JSON list of C-alpha atoms and ligand atoms in Angstrom, two decimals:
[
{"chain": "A", "resi": 1, "resn": "UNK", "atom": "CA", "xyz": [87.00, -70.68, -46.78]},
{"chain": "A", "resi": 2, "resn": "UNK", "atom": "CA", "xyz": [88.08, -68.76, -49.56]},
{"chain": "A", "resi": 3, "resn": "UNK", "atom": "CA", "xyz": [88.86, -70.93, -52.98]},
{"chain": "A", "resi": 4, "resn": "UNK", "atom": "CA", "xyz": [92.47, -72.06, -53.77]},
{"chain": "A", "resi": 5, "resn": "UNK", "atom": "CA", "xyz": [93.49, -69.95, -56.50]},
{"chain": "A", "resi": 6, "resn": "UNK", "atom": "CA", "xyz": [96.03, -71.16, -58.70]},
{"chain": "A", "resi": 7, "resn": "UNK", "atom": "CA", "xyz": [98.20, -68.26, -60.94]},
{"chain": "A", "resi": 8, "resn": "UNK", "atom": "CA", "xyz": [98.81, -69.50, -64.41]},
{"chain": "A", "resi": 9, "resn": "UNK", "atom": "CA", "xyz": [100.77, -67.73, -66.95]},
{"chain": "A", "resi": 10, "resn": "UNK", "atom": "CA", "xyz": [99.75, -64.39, -64.13]},
{"chain": "A", "resi": 11, "resn": "UNK", "atom": "CA", "xyz": [95.95, -65.30, -64.69]},
{"chain": "A", "resi": 12, "resn": "UNK", "atom": "CA", "xyz": [94.11, -66.65, -61.75]},
{"chain": "A", "resi": 13, "resn": "UNK", "atom": "CA", "xyz": [92.30, -70.13, -62.04]},
{"chain": "A", "resi": 14, "resn": "UNK", "atom": "CA", "xyz": [90.17, -71.88, -59.55]},
{"chain": "A", "resi": 15, "resn": "UNK", "atom": "CA", "xyz": [89.37, -75.88, -59.26]},
{"chain": "A", "resi": 16, "resn": "UNK", "atom": "CA", "xyz": [86.36, -77.10, -60.69]},
{"chain": "A", "resi": 17, "resn": "UNK", "atom": "CA", "xyz": [84.29, -79.82, -59.40]},
{"chain": "A", "resi": 18, "resn": "UNK", "atom": "CA", "xyz": [81.00, -80.82, -60.44]},
{"chain": "A", "resi": 19, "resn": "UNK", "atom": "CA", "xyz": [78.48, -83.74, -59.56]},
{"chain": "A", "resi": 20, "resn": "UNK", "atom": "CA", "xyz": [79.04, -87.00, -61.12]},
{"chain": "A", "resi": 21, "resn": "UNK", "atom": "CA", "xyz": [76.72, -90.23, -61.34]},
{"chain": "A", "resi": 22, "resn": "UNK", "atom": "CA", "xyz": [76.90, -93.62, -61.74]},
{"chain": "A", "resi": 23, "resn": "UNK", "atom": "CA", "xyz": [76.07, -95.21, -65.49]},
{"chain": "A", "resi": 24, "resn": "UNK", "atom": "CA", "xyz": [72.71, -95.94, -63.84]},
{"chain": "A", "resi": 25, "resn": "UNK", "atom": "CA", "xyz": [72.03, -92.57, -62.61]},
{"chain": "A", "resi": 26, "resn": "UNK", "atom": "CA", "xyz": [73.41, -91.31, -65.72]},
{"chain": "A", "resi": 27, "resn": "UNK", "atom": "CA", "xyz": [70.67, -93.08, -67.48]},
{"chain": "A", "resi": 28, "resn": "UNK", "atom": "CA", "xyz": [67.79, -92.36, -65.11]},
{"chain": "A", "resi": 29, "resn": "UNK", "atom": "CA", "xyz": [68.46, -88.53, -64.83]},
{"chain": "A", "resi": 30, "resn": "UNK", "atom": "CA", "xyz": [69.20, -88.04, -68.77]},
{"chain": "A", "resi": 31, "resn": "UNK", "atom": "CA", "xyz": [66.07, -89.69, -69.89]},
{"chain": "A", "resi": 32, "resn": "UNK", "atom": "CA", "xyz": [64.07, -87.95, -67.23]},
{"chain": "A", "resi": 33, "resn": "UNK", "atom": "CA", "xyz": [65.59, -84.42, -68.38]},
{"chain": "A", "resi": 34, "resn": "UNK", "atom": "CA", "xyz": [64.74, -85.59, -72.09]},
{"chain": "A", "resi": 35, "resn": "UNK", "atom": "CA", "xyz": [61.39, -86.61, -71.31]},
{"chain": "A", "resi": 36, "resn": "UNK", "atom": "CA", "xyz": [60.75, -83.49, -69.16]},
{"chain": "A", "resi": 37, "resn": "UNK", "atom": "CA", "xyz": [62.44, -80.95, -71.75]},
{"chain": "A", "resi": 38, "resn": "UNK", "atom": "CA", "xyz": [60.19, -82.74, -74.51]},
{"chain": "A", "resi": 39, "resn": "UNK", "atom": "CA", "xyz": [57.31, -81.45, -72.72]},
{"chain": "A", "resi": 40, "resn": "UNK", "atom": "CA", "xyz": [58.53, -77.94, -73.67]},
{"chain": "A", "resi": 41, "resn": "UNK", "atom": "CA", "xyz": [56.33, -76.38, -76.59]},
{"chain": "A", "resi": 42, "resn": "UNK", "atom": "CA", "xyz": [56.09, -72.87, -78.18]},
{"chain": "A", "resi": 43, "resn": "UNK", "atom": "CA", "xyz": [53.14, -71.49, -76.75]},
{"chain": "A", "resi": 44, "resn": "UNK", "atom": "CA", "xyz": [51.30, -68.02, -78.49]},
{"chain": "A", "resi": 45, "resn": "UNK", "atom": "CA", "xyz": [48.51, -67.68, -75.81]},
{"chain": "A", "resi": 46, "resn": "UNK", "atom": "CA", "xyz": [49.09, -66.23, -72.19]},
{"chain": "A", "resi": 47, "resn": "UNK", "atom": "CA", "xyz": [47.09, -65.76, -69.17]},
{"chain": "A", "resi": 48, "resn": "UNK", "atom": "CA", "xyz": [47.10, -62.27, -68.36]},
{"chain": "A", "resi": 49, "resn": "UNK", "atom": "CA", "xyz": [48.32, -63.41, -65.16]},
{"chain": "A", "resi": 50, "resn": "UNK", "atom": "CA", "xyz": [51.42, -61.54, -63.19]},
{"chain": "A", "resi": 51, "resn": "UNK", "atom": "CA", "xyz": [54.65, -63.54, -62.52]},
{"chain": "A", "resi": 52, "resn": "UNK", "atom": "CA", "xyz": [57.23, -62.29, -60.03]},
{"chain": "A", "resi": 53, "resn": "UNK", "atom": "CA", "xyz": [60.01, -59.96, -61.09]},
{"chain": "A", "resi": 54, "resn": "UNK", "atom": "CA", "xyz": [62.68, -62.52, -59.27]},
{"chain": "A", "resi": 55, "resn": "UNK", "atom": "CA", "xyz": [61.68, -65.00, -61.42]},
{"chain": "A", "resi": 56, "resn": "UNK", "atom": "CA", "xyz": [62.50, -63.38, -64.50]},
{"chain": "A", "resi": 57, "resn": "UNK", "atom": "CA", "xyz": [65.81, -62.40, -63.38]},
{"chain": "A", "resi": 58, "resn": "UNK", "atom": "CA", "xyz": [66.46, -65.86, -61.94]},
{"chain": "A", "resi": 59, "resn": "UNK", "atom": "CA", "xyz": [65.44, -67.02, -65.48]},
{"chain": "A", "resi": 60, "resn": "UNK", "atom": "CA", "xyz": [67.76, -64.30, -67.15]},
{"chain": "A", "resi": 61, "resn": "UNK", "atom": "CA", "xyz": [70.94, -65.43, -64.98]},
{"chain": "A", "resi": 62, "resn": "UNK", "atom": "CA", "xyz": [70.35, -68.66, -66.13]},
{"chain": "A", "resi": 63, "resn": "UNK", "atom": "CA", "xyz": [70.47, -67.59, -69.30]},
{"chain": "A", "resi": 64, "resn": "UNK", "atom": "CA", "xyz": [73.54, -65.47, -68.88]},
{"chain": "A", "resi": 65, "resn": "UNK", "atom": "CA", "xyz": [75.39, -68.52, -67.53]},
{"chain": "A", "resi": 66, "resn": "UNK", "atom": "CA", "xyz": [75.68, -69.86, -71.17]},
{"chain": "A", "resi": 67, "resn": "UNK", "atom": "CA", "xyz": [79.41, -69.92, -72.62]},
{"chain": "A", "resi": 68, "resn": "UNK", "atom": "CA", "xyz": [80.06, -67.28, -75.19]},
{"chain": "A", "resi": 69, "resn": "UNK", "atom": "CA", "xyz": [83.42, -66.53, -77.07]},
{"chain": "A", "resi": 70, "resn": "UNK", "atom": "CA", "xyz": [86.08, -65.45, -75.30]},
{"chain": "A", "resi": 71, "resn": "UNK", "atom": "CA", "xyz": [83.56, -65.12, -72.34]},
{"chain": "A", "resi": 72, "resn": "UNK", "atom": "CA", "xyz": [82.23, -61.42, -73.21]},
{"chain": "A", "resi": 73, "resn": "UNK", "atom": "CA", "xyz": [78.52, -62.58, -72.79]},
{"chain": "A", "resi": 74, "resn": "UNK", "atom": "CA", "xyz": [77.85, -60.30, -75.86]},
{"chain": "A", "resi": 75, "resn": "UNK", "atom": "CA", "xyz": [73.87, -59.95, -74.94]},
{"chain": "A", "resi": 76, "resn": "UNK", "atom": "CA", "xyz": [71.13, -57.84, -72.83]},
{"chain": "A", "resi": 77, "resn": "UNK", "atom": "CA", "xyz": [68.29, -59.01, -72.45]},
{"chain": "A", "resi": 78, "resn": "UNK", "atom": "CA", "xyz": [65.69, -56.24, -72.24]},
{"chain": "A", "resi": 79, "resn": "UNK", "atom": "CA", "xyz": [62.71, -56.87, -70.03]},
{"chain": "A", "resi": 80, "resn": "UNK", "atom": "CA", "xyz": [59.53, -55.23, -70.83]},
{"chain": "A", "resi": 81, "resn": "UNK", "atom": "CA", "xyz": [56.52, -55.08, -68.34]},
{"chain": "A", "resi": 82, "resn": "UNK", "atom": "CA", "xyz": [55.31, -51.41, -69.27]},
{"chain": "A", "resi": 83, "resn": "UNK", "atom": "CA", "xyz": [51.41, -51.66, -70.96]},
{"chain": "A", "resi": 84, "resn": "UNK", "atom": "CA", "xyz": [52.68, -48.52, -72.82]},
{"chain": "A", "resi": 85, "resn": "UNK", "atom": "CA", "xyz": [55.72, -49.77, -74.39]},
{"chain": "A", "resi": 86, "resn": "UNK", "atom": "CA", "xyz": [53.98, -53.38, -75.22]},
{"chain": "A", "resi": 87, "resn": "UNK", "atom": "CA", "xyz": [51.52, -51.56, -77.00]},
{"chain": "A", "resi": 88, "resn": "UNK", "atom": "CA", "xyz": [54.26, -49.33, -79.05]},
{"chain": "A", "resi": 89, "resn": "UNK", "atom": "CA", "xyz": [56.17, -52.80, -79.66]},
{"chain": "A", "resi": 90, "resn": "UNK", "atom": "CA", "xyz": [52.87, -54.42, -80.86]},
{"chain": "A", "resi": 91, "resn": "UNK", "atom": "CA", "xyz": [51.48, -51.49, -83.13]},
{"chain": "A", "resi": 92, "resn": "UNK", "atom": "CA", "xyz": [55.32, -51.56, -84.72]},
{"chain": "A", "resi": 93, "resn": "UNK", "atom": "CA", "xyz": [55.54, -55.46, -84.70]},
{"chain": "A", "resi": 94, "resn": "UNK", "atom": "CA", "xyz": [52.08, -55.81, -86.57]},
{"chain": "A", "resi": 95, "resn": "UNK", "atom": "CA", "xyz": [53.23, -53.44, -88.93]},
{"chain": "A", "resi": 96, "resn": "UNK", "atom": "CA", "xyz": [56.22, -55.22, -90.43]},
{"chain": "A", "resi": 97, "resn": "UNK", "atom": "CA", "xyz": [54.49, -58.32, -89.90]},
{"chain": "A", "resi": 98, "resn": "UNK", "atom": "CA", "xyz": [51.11, -57.24, -92.03]},
{"chain": "A", "resi": 99, "resn": "UNK", "atom": "CA", "xyz": [54.09, -56.32, -94.52]},
{"chain": "A", "resi": 100, "resn": "UNK", "atom": "CA", "xyz": [55.50, -59.47, -94.37]},
{"chain": "A", "resi": 101, "resn": "UNK", "atom": "CA", "xyz": [52.69, -61.96, -94.26]},
{"chain": "A", "resi": 102, "resn": "UNK", "atom": "CA", "xyz": [51.43, -59.91, -97.59]},
{"chain": "A", "resi": 103, "resn": "UNK", "atom": "CA", "xyz": [54.42, -58.88, -99.46]},
{"chain": "A", "resi": 104, "resn": "UNK", "atom": "CA", "xyz": [57.98, -60.31, -98.54]},
{"chain": "A", "resi": 105, "resn": "UNK", "atom": "CA", "xyz": [57.21, -63.92, -97.50]},
{"chain": "A", "resi": 106, "resn": "UNK", "atom": "CA", "xyz": [57.54, -66.57, -100.57]},
{"chain": "A", "resi": 107, "resn": "UNK", "atom": "CA", "xyz": [54.12, -68.81, -101.13]},
{"chain": "A", "resi": 108, "resn": "UNK", "atom": "CA", "xyz": [56.13, -71.65, -99.96]},
{"chain": "A", "resi": 109, "resn": "UNK", "atom": "CA", "xyz": [57.12, -69.81, -96.54]},
{"chain": "A", "resi": 110, "resn": "UNK", "atom": "CA", "xyz": [53.67, -69.20, -96.06]},
{"chain": "A", "resi": 111, "resn": "UNK", "atom": "CA", "xyz": [52.56, -72.81, -96.73]},
{"chain": "A", "resi": 112, "resn": "UNK", "atom": "CA", "xyz": [55.17, -74.04, -94.47]},
{"chain": "A", "resi": 113, "resn": "UNK", "atom": "CA", "xyz": [53.61, -72.01, -91.74]},
{"chain": "A", "resi": 114, "resn": "UNK", "atom": "CA", "xyz": [49.79, -73.26, -91.86]},
{"chain": "A", "resi": 115, "resn": "UNK", "atom": "CA", "xyz": [50.12, -75.76, -89.69]},
{"chain": "A", "resi": 116, "resn": "UNK", "atom": "CA", "xyz": [50.80, -73.15, -87.01]},
{"chain": "A", "resi": 117, "resn": "UNK", "atom": "CA", "xyz": [48.29, -70.91, -87.99]},
{"chain": "A", "resi": 118, "resn": "UNK", "atom": "CA", "xyz": [50.37, -67.55, -87.44]},
{"chain": "A", "resi": 119, "resn": "UNK", "atom": "CA", "xyz": [49.29, -65.06, -89.27]},
{"chain": "A", "resi": 120, "resn": "UNK", "atom": "CA", "xyz": [50.14, -60.61, -88.85]},
{"chain": "A", "resi": 121, "resn": "UNK", "atom": "CA", "xyz": [48.26, -60.53, -85.77]},
{"chain": "A", "resi": 122, "resn": "UNK", "atom": "CA", "xyz": [49.99, -60.37, -82.69]},
{"chain": "A", "resi": 123, "resn": "UNK", "atom": "CA", "xyz": [48.07, -59.93, -79.60]},
{"chain": "A", "resi": 124, "resn": "UNK", "atom": "CA", "xyz": [50.33, -61.65, -77.25]},
{"chain": "A", "resi": 125, "resn": "UNK", "atom": "CA", "xyz": [52.85, -58.88, -77.56]},
{"chain": "A", "resi": 126, "resn": "UNK", "atom": "CA", "xyz": [50.33, -57.14, -74.80]},
{"chain": "A", "resi": 127, "resn": "UNK", "atom": "CA", "xyz": [48.80, -60.20, -72.90]},
{"chain": "A", "resi": 128, "resn": "UNK", "atom": "CA", "xyz": [51.98, -61.85, -71.98]},
{"chain": "A", "resi": 129, "resn": "UNK", "atom": "CA", "xyz": [52.92, -60.16, -68.67]},
{"chain": "A", "resi": 130, "resn": "UNK", "atom": "CA", "xyz": [56.57, -59.83, -69.61]},
{"chain": "A", "resi": 131, "resn": "UNK", "atom": "CA", "xyz": [58.66, -59.35, -72.86]},
{"chain": "A", "resi": 132, "resn": "UNK", "atom": "CA", "xyz": [62.09, -60.50, -72.86]},
{"chain": "A", "resi": 133, "resn": "UNK", "atom": "CA", "xyz": [63.88, -58.89, -76.20]},
{"chain": "A", "resi": 134, "resn": "UNK", "atom": "CA", "xyz": [67.31, -60.33, -76.30]},
{"chain": "A", "resi": 135, "resn": "UNK", "atom": "CA", "xyz": [69.71, -58.25, -77.87]},
{"chain": "A", "resi": 136, "resn": "UNK", "atom": "CA", "xyz": [73.49, -59.40, -79.56]},
{"chain": "A", "resi": 137, "resn": "UNK", "atom": "CA", "xyz": [76.68, -57.14, -78.98]},
{"chain": "A", "resi": 138, "resn": "UNK", "atom": "CA", "xyz": [78.62, -57.11, -82.13]},
{"chain": "A", "resi": 139, "resn": "UNK", "atom": "CA", "xyz": [81.03, -55.19, -80.26]},
{"chain": "A", "resi": 140, "resn": "UNK", "atom": "CA", "xyz": [81.70, -53.80, -76.35]},
{"chain": "A", "resi": 141, "resn": "UNK", "atom": "CA", "xyz": [81.18, -49.72, -76.15]},
{"chain": "A", "resi": 142, "resn": "UNK", "atom": "CA", "xyz": [83.20, -48.42, -73.40]},
{"chain": "A", "resi": 143, "resn": "UNK", "atom": "CA", "xyz": [82.46, -45.05, -71.41]},
{"chain": "A", "resi": 144, "resn": "UNK", "atom": "CA", "xyz": [85.13, -43.26, -73.32]},
{"chain": "A", "resi": 145, "resn": "UNK", "atom": "CA", "xyz": [83.89, -44.27, -76.57]},
{"chain": "A", "resi": 146, "resn": "UNK", "atom": "CA", "xyz": [86.25, -47.10, -77.21]},
{"chain": "A", "resi": 147, "resn": "UNK", "atom": "CA", "xyz": [85.20, -50.25, -79.12]},
{"chain": "A", "resi": 148, "resn": "UNK", "atom": "CA", "xyz": [86.02, -54.06, -78.62]},
{"chain": "A", "resi": 149, "resn": "UNK", "atom": "CA", "xyz": [84.62, -56.37, -81.06]},
{"chain": "A", "resi": 150, "resn": "UNK", "atom": "CA", "xyz": [82.77, -59.64, -79.80]},
{"chain": "A", "resi": 151, "resn": "UNK", "atom": "CA", "xyz": [83.51, -63.03, -80.94]},
{"chain": "A", "resi": 152, "resn": "UNK", "atom": "CA", "xyz": [81.10, -65.75, -82.13]},
{"chain": "A", "resi": 153, "resn": "UNK", "atom": "CA", "xyz": [78.44, -63.45, -81.34]},
{"chain": "A", "resi": 154, "resn": "UNK", "atom": "CA", "xyz": [75.32, -65.28, -82.89]},
{"chain": "A", "resi": 155, "resn": "UNK", "atom": "CA", "xyz": [76.26, -68.83, -81.40]},
{"chain": "A", "resi": 156, "resn": "UNK", "atom": "CA", "xyz": [77.15, -67.27, -78.11]},
{"chain": "A", "resi": 157, "resn": "UNK", "atom": "CA", "xyz": [73.29, -65.43, -78.21]},
{"chain": "A", "resi": 158, "resn": "UNK", "atom": "CA", "xyz": [71.56, -68.31, -79.51]},
{"chain": "A", "resi": 159, "resn": "UNK", "atom": "CA", "xyz": [73.32, -70.41, -76.90]},
{"chain": "A", "resi": 160, "resn": "UNK", "atom": "CA", "xyz": [71.89, -68.07, -74.03]},
{"chain": "A", "resi": 161, "resn": "UNK", "atom": "CA", "xyz": [68.84, -68.30, -75.45]},
{"chain": "A", "resi": 162, "resn": "UNK", "atom": "CA", "xyz": [68.47, -71.83, -75.43]},
{"chain": "A", "resi": 163, "resn": "UNK", "atom": "CA", "xyz": [69.48, -71.85, -71.53]},
{"chain": "A", "resi": 164, "resn": "UNK", "atom": "CA", "xyz": [66.88, -68.92, -71.29]},
{"chain": "A", "resi": 165, "resn": "UNK", "atom": "CA", "xyz": [64.01, -71.34, -73.04]},
{"chain": "A", "resi": 166, "resn": "UNK", "atom": "CA", "xyz": [64.89, -74.21, -70.65]},
{"chain": "A", "resi": 167, "resn": "UNK", "atom": "CA", "xyz": [65.12, -72.18, -67.42]},
{"chain": "A", "resi": 168, "resn": "UNK", "atom": "CA", "xyz": [61.49, -70.24, -68.57]},
{"chain": "A", "resi": 169, "resn": "UNK", "atom": "CA", "xyz": [60.15, -74.13, -68.81]},
{"chain": "A", "resi": 170, "resn": "UNK", "atom": "CA", "xyz": [61.96, -75.14, -65.69]},
{"chain": "A", "resi": 171, "resn": "UNK", "atom": "CA", "xyz": [59.79, -72.59, -63.73]},
{"chain": "A", "resi": 172, "resn": "UNK", "atom": "CA", "xyz": [56.80, -73.69, -65.22]},
{"chain": "A", "resi": 173, "resn": "UNK", "atom": "CA", "xyz": [55.94, -71.07, -67.64]},
{"chain": "A", "resi": 174, "resn": "UNK", "atom": "CA", "xyz": [55.58, -70.85, -71.20]},
{"chain": "A", "resi": 175, "resn": "UNK", "atom": "CA", "xyz": [57.30, -68.68, -73.85]},
{"chain": "A", "resi": 176, "resn": "UNK", "atom": "CA", "xyz": [57.35, -67.82, -77.80]},
{"chain": "A", "resi": 177, "resn": "UNK", "atom": "CA", "xyz": [60.43, -67.16, -79.96]},
{"chain": "A", "resi": 178, "resn": "UNK", "atom": "CA", "xyz": [59.38, -64.54, -81.72]},
{"chain": "A", "resi": 179, "resn": "UNK", "atom": "CA", "xyz": [60.98, -63.02, -84.67]},
{"chain": "A", "resi": 180, "resn": "UNK", "atom": "CA", "xyz": [59.02, -59.95, -85.96]},
{"chain": "A", "resi": 181, "resn": "UNK", "atom": "CA", "xyz": [61.05, -58.84, -89.49]},
{"chain": "A", "resi": 182, "resn": "UNK", "atom": "CA", "xyz": [62.27, -56.61, -89.74]},
{"chain": "A", "resi": 183, "resn": "UNK", "atom": "CA", "xyz": [62.92, -55.45, -86.11]},
{"chain": "A", "resi": 184, "resn": "UNK", "atom": "CA", "xyz": [64.99, -52.78, -85.88]},
{"chain": "A", "resi": 185, "resn": "UNK", "atom": "CA", "xyz": [62.01, -50.71, -84.14]},
{"chain": "A", "resi": 186, "resn": "UNK", "atom": "CA", "xyz": [62.82, -52.42, -81.50]},
{"chain": "A", "resi": 187, "resn": "UNK", "atom": "CA", "xyz": [66.00, -50.69, -81.02]},
{"chain": "A", "resi": 188, "resn": "UNK", "atom": "CA", "xyz": [64.27, -47.44, -81.33]},
{"chain": "A", "resi": 189, "resn": "UNK", "atom": "CA", "xyz": [61.72, -48.07, -79.13]},
{"chain": "A", "resi": 190, "resn": "UNK", "atom": "CA", "xyz": [63.89, -49.36, -76.26]},
{"chain": "A", "resi": 191, "resn": "UNK", "atom": "CA", "xyz": [66.83, -46.63, -77.21]},
{"chain": "A", "resi": 192, "resn": "UNK", "atom": "CA", "xyz": [69.28, -49.54, -77.21]},
{"chain": "A", "resi": 193, "resn": "UNK", "atom": "CA", "xyz": [73.09, -48.04, -77.94]},
{"chain": "A", "resi": 194, "resn": "UNK", "atom": "CA", "xyz": [74.82, -48.16, -81.48]},
{"chain": "A", "resi": 195, "resn": "UNK", "atom": "CA", "xyz": [76.16, -51.68, -80.48]},
{"chain": "A", "resi": 196, "resn": "UNK", "atom": "CA", "xyz": [73.29, -53.48, -79.78]},
{"chain": "A", "resi": 197, "resn": "UNK", "atom": "CA", "xyz": [70.81, -55.39, -82.61]},
{"chain": "A", "resi": 198, "resn": "UNK", "atom": "CA", "xyz": [67.92, -57.28, -81.61]},
{"chain": "A", "resi": 199, "resn": "UNK", "atom": "CA", "xyz": [67.93, -60.89, -82.00]},
{"chain": "A", "resi": 200, "resn": "UNK", "atom": "CA", "xyz": [64.99, -62.69, -80.47]},
{"chain": "A", "resi": 201, "resn": "UNK", "atom": "CA", "xyz": [61.63, -61.47, -78.86]},
{"chain": "A", "resi": 202, "resn": "UNK", "atom": "CA", "xyz": [60.29, -63.95, -76.21]},
{"chain": "A", "resi": 203, "resn": "UNK", "atom": "CA", "xyz": [57.31, -63.03, -74.58]},
{"chain": "A", "resi": 204, "resn": "UNK", "atom": "CA", "xyz": [56.96, -64.98, -71.07]},
{"chain": "A", "resi": 205, "resn": "UNK", "atom": "CA", "xyz": [54.21, -66.26, -69.08]},
{"chain": "A", "resi": 206, "resn": "UNK", "atom": "CA", "xyz": [51.94, -68.81, -68.14]},
{"chain": "A", "resi": 207, "resn": "UNK", "atom": "CA", "xyz": [49.71, -70.56, -70.89]},
{"chain": "A", "resi": 208, "resn": "UNK", "atom": "CA", "xyz": [46.37, -69.45, -71.55]},
{"chain": "A", "resi": 209, "resn": "UNK", "atom": "CA", "xyz": [44.10, -72.16, -69.70]},
{"chain": "A", "resi": 210, "resn": "UNK", "atom": "CA", "xyz": [42.69, -73.21, -72.64]},
{"chain": "A", "resi": 211, "resn": "UNK", "atom": "CA", "xyz": [45.91, -73.47, -74.97]},
{"chain": "A", "resi": 212, "resn": "UNK", "atom": "CA", "xyz": [46.17, -75.40, -77.73]},
{"chain": "A", "resi": 213, "resn": "UNK", "atom": "CA", "xyz": [49.23, -76.38, -79.60]},
{"chain": "A", "resi": 214, "resn": "UNK", "atom": "CA", "xyz": [49.89, -77.83, -82.96]},
{"chain": "A", "resi": 215, "resn": "UNK", "atom": "CA", "xyz": [50.47, -81.87, -83.10]},
{"chain": "A", "resi": 216, "resn": "UNK", "atom": "CA", "xyz": [53.94, -81.79, -84.09]},
{"chain": "A", "resi": 217, "resn": "UNK", "atom": "CA", "xyz": [56.21, -85.02, -84.23]},
{"chain": "A", "resi": 218, "resn": "UNK", "atom": "CA", "xyz": [59.98, -84.39, -83.44]},
{"chain": "A", "resi": 219, "resn": "UNK", "atom": "CA", "xyz": [62.34, -86.01, -85.64]},
{"chain": "A", "resi": 220, "resn": "UNK", "atom": "CA", "xyz": [63.84, -89.45, -84.88]},
{"chain": "A", "resi": 221, "resn": "UNK", "atom": "CA", "xyz": [67.25, -90.56, -83.18]},
{"chain": "A", "resi": 222, "resn": "UNK", "atom": "CA", "xyz": [67.94, -91.55, -86.94]},
{"chain": "A", "resi": 223, "resn": "UNK", "atom": "CA", "xyz": [67.32, -88.80, -88.48]},
{"chain": "A", "resi": 224, "resn": "UNK", "atom": "CA", "xyz": [68.87, -85.94, -86.13]},
{"chain": "A", "resi": 225, "resn": "UNK", "atom": "CA", "xyz": [71.91, -87.99, -85.46]},
{"chain": "A", "resi": 226, "resn": "UNK", "atom": "CA", "xyz": [75.12, -89.97, -86.88]},
{"chain": "A", "resi": 227, "resn": "UNK", "atom": "CA", "xyz": [77.41, -92.19, -84.72]},
{"chain": "A", "resi": 228, "resn": "UNK", "atom": "CA", "xyz": [80.97, -92.63, -86.31]},
{"chain": "B", "resi": 1, "resn": "IYR", "atom": "N1", "xyz": [58.20, -63.89, -87.99]},
{"chain": "B", "resi": 1, "resn": "IYR", "atom": "C1", "xyz": [56.60, -64.15, -88.34]},
{"chain": "B", "resi": 1, "resn": "IYR", "atom": "C2", "xyz": [56.71, -65.45, -89.40]},
{"chain": "B", "resi": 1, "resn": "IYR", "atom": "C3", "xyz": [57.18, -66.77, -88.77]},
{"chain": "B", "resi": 1, "resn": "IYR", "atom": "C4", "xyz": [57.90, -67.66, -89.36]},
{"chain": "B", "resi": 1, "resn": "IYR", "atom": "C5", "xyz": [58.48, -68.54, -88.95]},
{"chain": "B", "resi": 1, "resn": "IYR", "atom": "I1", "xyz": [59.92, -69.86, -89.91]},
{"chain": "B", "resi": 1, "resn": "IYR", "atom": "C6", "xyz": [57.44, -69.71, -87.80]},
{"chain": "B", "resi": 1, "resn": "IYR", "atom": "O1", "xyz": [58.07, -70.21, -87.58]},
{"chain": "B", "resi": 1, "resn": "IYR", "atom": "C7", "xyz": [56.79, -68.96, -87.40]},
{"chain": "B", "resi": 1, "resn": "IYR", "atom": "C8", "xyz": [56.51, -67.53, -87.56]},
{"chain": "B", "resi": 1, "resn": "IYR", "atom": "C9", "xyz": [55.79, -64.35, -87.37]},
{"chain": "B", "resi": 1, "resn": "IYR", "atom": "O2", "xyz": [56.55, -64.54, -86.02]},
{"chain": "B", "resi": 1, "resn": "IYR", "atom": "O3", "xyz": [54.74, -64.34, -87.54]}
]
């Protein structure tokens, strides 16, 4: 049966329905979801184990359900599985990261990163079975060469990345939100069009079986929220 469409000012609208819950169910569901999301951690060591491509596709479809300015969905998710391209990305990223850790980052910044024990070496760019490189589209490009500006691009792509990380966690996989800086080399290696800029590089895979993550404390309710 087709959806009853209502035209408003010449534009089609469809009925919206969604699941609702009793207060008791909401309390339970919100707590279970929080406990489960609270288990997500950034992981830097990956098992060299394959993942079906369809899982990655579902994760990307989930990310692409994020809200965006005027529903322009100003993002491209580039999925790299090819070992040769991964190797190229690693070489270029390590070159920039070596420079950043040696000269570009402040003493305070390096001090703040010590608990995470990061450095310029990025082996995960080759061990993770997939690299998802998220590009933001400042404007849309049309085949006739026309351009149209997008809106709230950083907010939109940031939201999509949040959805992406939640979907990765939901699939039982792990990810790293990696920001080699500067990351223009990704445009060159992946030959992206002129309207795209790299936003985040997200290796995805299974966690290495002997993974340790920094012991972190998340901020309390009182320090992250104000109720008026
Ligand atoms: N981009 C560098 C440095 C780095 C910066 C921050 I802020 C982090 O939270 C982690 C790393 C790197 O990826 O190593």
